Tab-separated table of C-alpha atoms in Angstrom:
chain	number	residue	atom	x	y	z
A	1	UNK	CA	31.757	102.352	73.588
A	2	UNK	CA	35.308	104.524	74.369
A	3	UNK	CA	38.374	102.793	74.248
A	4	UNK	CA	40.729	101.958	77.347
A	5	UNK	CA	43.483	104.685	77.422
A	6	UNK	CA	46.789	103.391	75.854
A	7	UNK	CA	48.736	104.751	78.656
A	8	UNK	CA	48.215	106.858	82.027
A	9	UNK	CA	51.104	109.348	82.529
A	10	UNK	CA	52.093	111.335	85.539
A	11	UNK	CA	53.954	114.637	85.536
A	12	UNK	CA	55.832	115.447	89.045
A	13	UNK	CA	57.894	118.806	89.425
A	14	UNK	CA	58.237	120.462	93.128
A	15	UNK	CA	55.527	122.954	92.685
A	16	UNK	CA	53.184	121.750	89.860
A	17	UNK	CA	52.634	125.061	88.407
A	18	UNK	CA	55.232	125.273	85.442
A	19	UNK	CA	56.679	122.330	83.950
A	20	UNK	CA	54.481	119.534	84.790
A	21	UNK	CA	51.299	121.747	84.087
A	22	UNK	CA	52.588	122.724	80.597
A	23	UNK	CA	53.682	118.666	79.961
A	24	UNK	CA	50.544	117.998	80.795
A	25	UNK	CA	48.818	120.184	79.116
A	26	UNK	CA	50.624	119.288	75.641
A	27	UNK	CA	49.899	115.798	76.255
A	28	UNK	CA	45.942	116.204	76.659
A	29	UNK	CA	46.366	118.488	73.745
A	30	UNK	CA	48.118	115.942	71.511
A	31	UNK	CA	47.208	112.568	72.510
A	32	UNK	CA	43.602	113.812	73.493
A	33	UNK	CA	41.803	110.855	74.831
A	34	UNK	CA	44.289	107.912	73.826
A	35	UNK	CA	46.531	108.442	77.202
A	36	UNK	CA	45.002	109.888	80.915
A	37	UNK	CA	46.903	112.552	81.946
A	38	UNK	CA	48.032	113.405	85.891
A	39	UNK	CA	50.386	115.733	87.184
A	40	UNK	CA	51.308	116.570	90.771
A	41	UNK	CA	54.056	118.536	93.087
A	42	UNK	CA	56.194	117.388	95.752
A	43	UNK	CA	55.530	120.857	97.148
A	44	UNK	CA	52.495	122.368	95.461
A	45	UNK	CA	52.573	125.840	95.041
A	46	UNK	CA	49.260	128.253	95.187
A	47	UNK	CA	48.655	128.705	91.751
A	48	UNK	CA	49.857	128.237	88.099
A	49	UNK	CA	53.029	130.214	86.980
A	50	UNK	CA	51.350	132.790	85.036
A	51	UNK	CA	54.212	133.059	82.313
A	52	UNK	CA	53.653	129.006	81.962
A	53	UNK	CA	49.919	130.055	81.389
A	54	UNK	CA	50.785	132.800	78.805
A	55	UNK	CA	53.203	130.613	77.036
A	56	UNK	CA	50.888	127.829	76.387
A	57	UNK	CA	48.226	130.447	75.629
A	58	UNK	CA	50.493	131.445	72.607
A	59	UNK	CA	50.090	127.801	71.027
A	60	UNK	CA	45.996	127.945	71.714
A	61	UNK	CA	46.383	125.732	74.786
A	62	UNK	CA	44.774	126.849	77.759
A	63	UNK	CA	45.769	125.635	81.402
A	64	UNK	CA	44.564	128.706	83.178
A	65	UNK	CA	41.920	126.643	85.373
A	66	UNK	CA	44.719	123.984	86.251
A	67	UNK	CA	45.443	123.813	90.109
A	68	UNK	CA	48.379	122.454	91.978
A	69	UNK	CA	48.156	119.208	93.431
A	70	UNK	CA	49.848	117.463	95.880
A	71	UNK	CA	51.800	114.379	94.812
A	72	UNK	CA	50.059	110.962	96.156
A	73	UNK	CA	50.880	107.379	96.356
A	74	UNK	CA	47.660	106.978	94.669
A	75	UNK	CA	48.709	108.613	91.955
A	76	UNK	CA	51.771	106.840	91.114
A	77	UNK	CA	50.417	103.403	91.692
A	78	UNK	CA	47.453	104.227	88.802
A	79	UNK	CA	49.981	105.432	86.671
A	80	UNK	CA	52.263	103.867	83.489
A	81	UNK	CA	54.485	106.412	83.390
A	82	UNK	CA	56.038	108.832	85.883
A	83	UNK	CA	57.781	111.653	84.639
A	84	UNK	CA	59.768	113.789	86.883
A	85	UNK	CA	61.044	117.043	86.689
A	86	UNK	CA	63.146	117.688	89.587
A	87	UNK	CA	61.220	116.573	92.113
A	88	UNK	CA	64.246	114.862	93.797
A	89	UNK	CA	63.458	111.518	95.598
A	90	UNK	CA	59.823	112.437	96.900
A	91	UNK	CA	58.783	110.578	94.139
A	92	UNK	CA	57.399	107.130	95.535
A	93	UNK	CA	59.173	104.152	93.359
A	94	UNK	CA	56.794	100.964	92.603
A	95	UNK	CA	57.831	98.262	90.393
A	96	UNK	CA	56.084	98.003	86.507
A	97	UNK	CA	56.040	101.542	86.123
A	98	UNK	CA	58.472	103.327	83.606
A	99	UNK	CA	60.010	106.349	85.268
A	100	UNK	CA	61.672	109.107	83.497
A	101	UNK	CA	63.656	112.358	84.680
A	102	UNK	CA	63.103	115.441	82.151
A	103	UNK	CA	66.237	117.606	83.284
A	104	UNK	CA	64.268	121.090	82.400
A	105	UNK	CA	64.881	124.577	83.243
A	106	UNK	CA	62.632	125.516	86.522
A	107	UNK	CA	60.329	128.445	84.837
A	108	UNK	CA	59.406	129.833	89.098
A	109	UNK	CA	59.586	133.702	88.759
A	110	UNK	CA	60.622	133.676	84.780
A	111	UNK	CA	58.719	136.046	82.177
A	112	UNK	CA	57.325	134.672	79.078
A	113	UNK	CA	60.396	135.385	77.308
A	114	UNK	CA	62.471	132.825	79.380
A	115	UNK	CA	59.718	130.054	79.579
A	116	UNK	CA	58.975	129.805	75.735
A	117	UNK	CA	62.751	127.770	75.278
A	118	UNK	CA	61.274	125.756	78.020
A	119	UNK	CA	57.639	125.516	76.521
A	120	UNK	CA	59.493	124.354	73.278
A	121	UNK	CA	61.503	121.383	74.797
A	122	UNK	CA	58.575	120.107	76.771
A	123	UNK	CA	56.913	119.674	73.487
A	124	UNK	CA	59.250	117.742	72.137
A	125	UNK	CA	59.850	115.521	74.942
A	126	UNK	CA	56.017	114.798	74.679
A	127	UNK	CA	55.842	114.276	70.506
A	128	UNK	CA	58.794	111.514	71.299
A	129	UNK	CA	56.591	110.220	74.425
A	130	UNK	CA	53.433	110.375	72.387
A	131	UNK	CA	55.604	107.893	69.983
A	132	UNK	CA	56.526	105.637	72.398
A	133	UNK	CA	52.947	105.153	74.070
A	134	UNK	CA	51.537	104.632	70.331
A	135	UNK	CA	54.250	102.269	69.744
A	136	UNK	CA	53.550	100.577	72.787
A	137	UNK	CA	50.103	100.237	72.342
A	138	UNK	CA	50.378	99.057	68.652
A	139	UNK	CA	52.505	95.924	70.088
A	140	UNK	CA	50.542	95.027	72.506
A	141	UNK	CA	47.748	94.747	70.505
A	142	UNK	CA	49.616	92.395	68.001
A	143	UNK	CA	50.578	90.432	70.618
C-alpha cells in the first residue's frame, strides 16, 4: 500500500512553459512520490520553452513531454501549496492554502545560457520547499 503524498503543490506562471515547468520537473525528480505535483498557466503557451527543456536535460531531468496547461480553480482547490511565478492576480485564492510568490526572471525567448541561472535558482527554492514539506509532514505525524 502506497502512502498518500505529504503535500500537493501547484506551480503557476503565465505561459506554463518555462519557470513552472522547471519547478515541477525538479519537484518530481527530487521528492518523487512524496509530493503530488501540478503546474499551470494563466495564459498557457503552445509548447514548453526549448531552452528550459535543454537546461533541465543538462541535469538529467526530462520535461520535454510536458504540455502547458490552463490554470483552473479545481487545480488550486486540490493543492496544499500554490506557488506563483509572475501570474499576477489570475490565481484564485482559497483559505487554508499556503501561497508563495517566487520572483523569478521569465526565461521566455532566452537561450540556454540565460536560462541556467533561473533553473539553478528554482532548484534552490525547490530544495527549501521539500525541507518545509517534510518538516510539516513529520510534525503532523508527531501530533
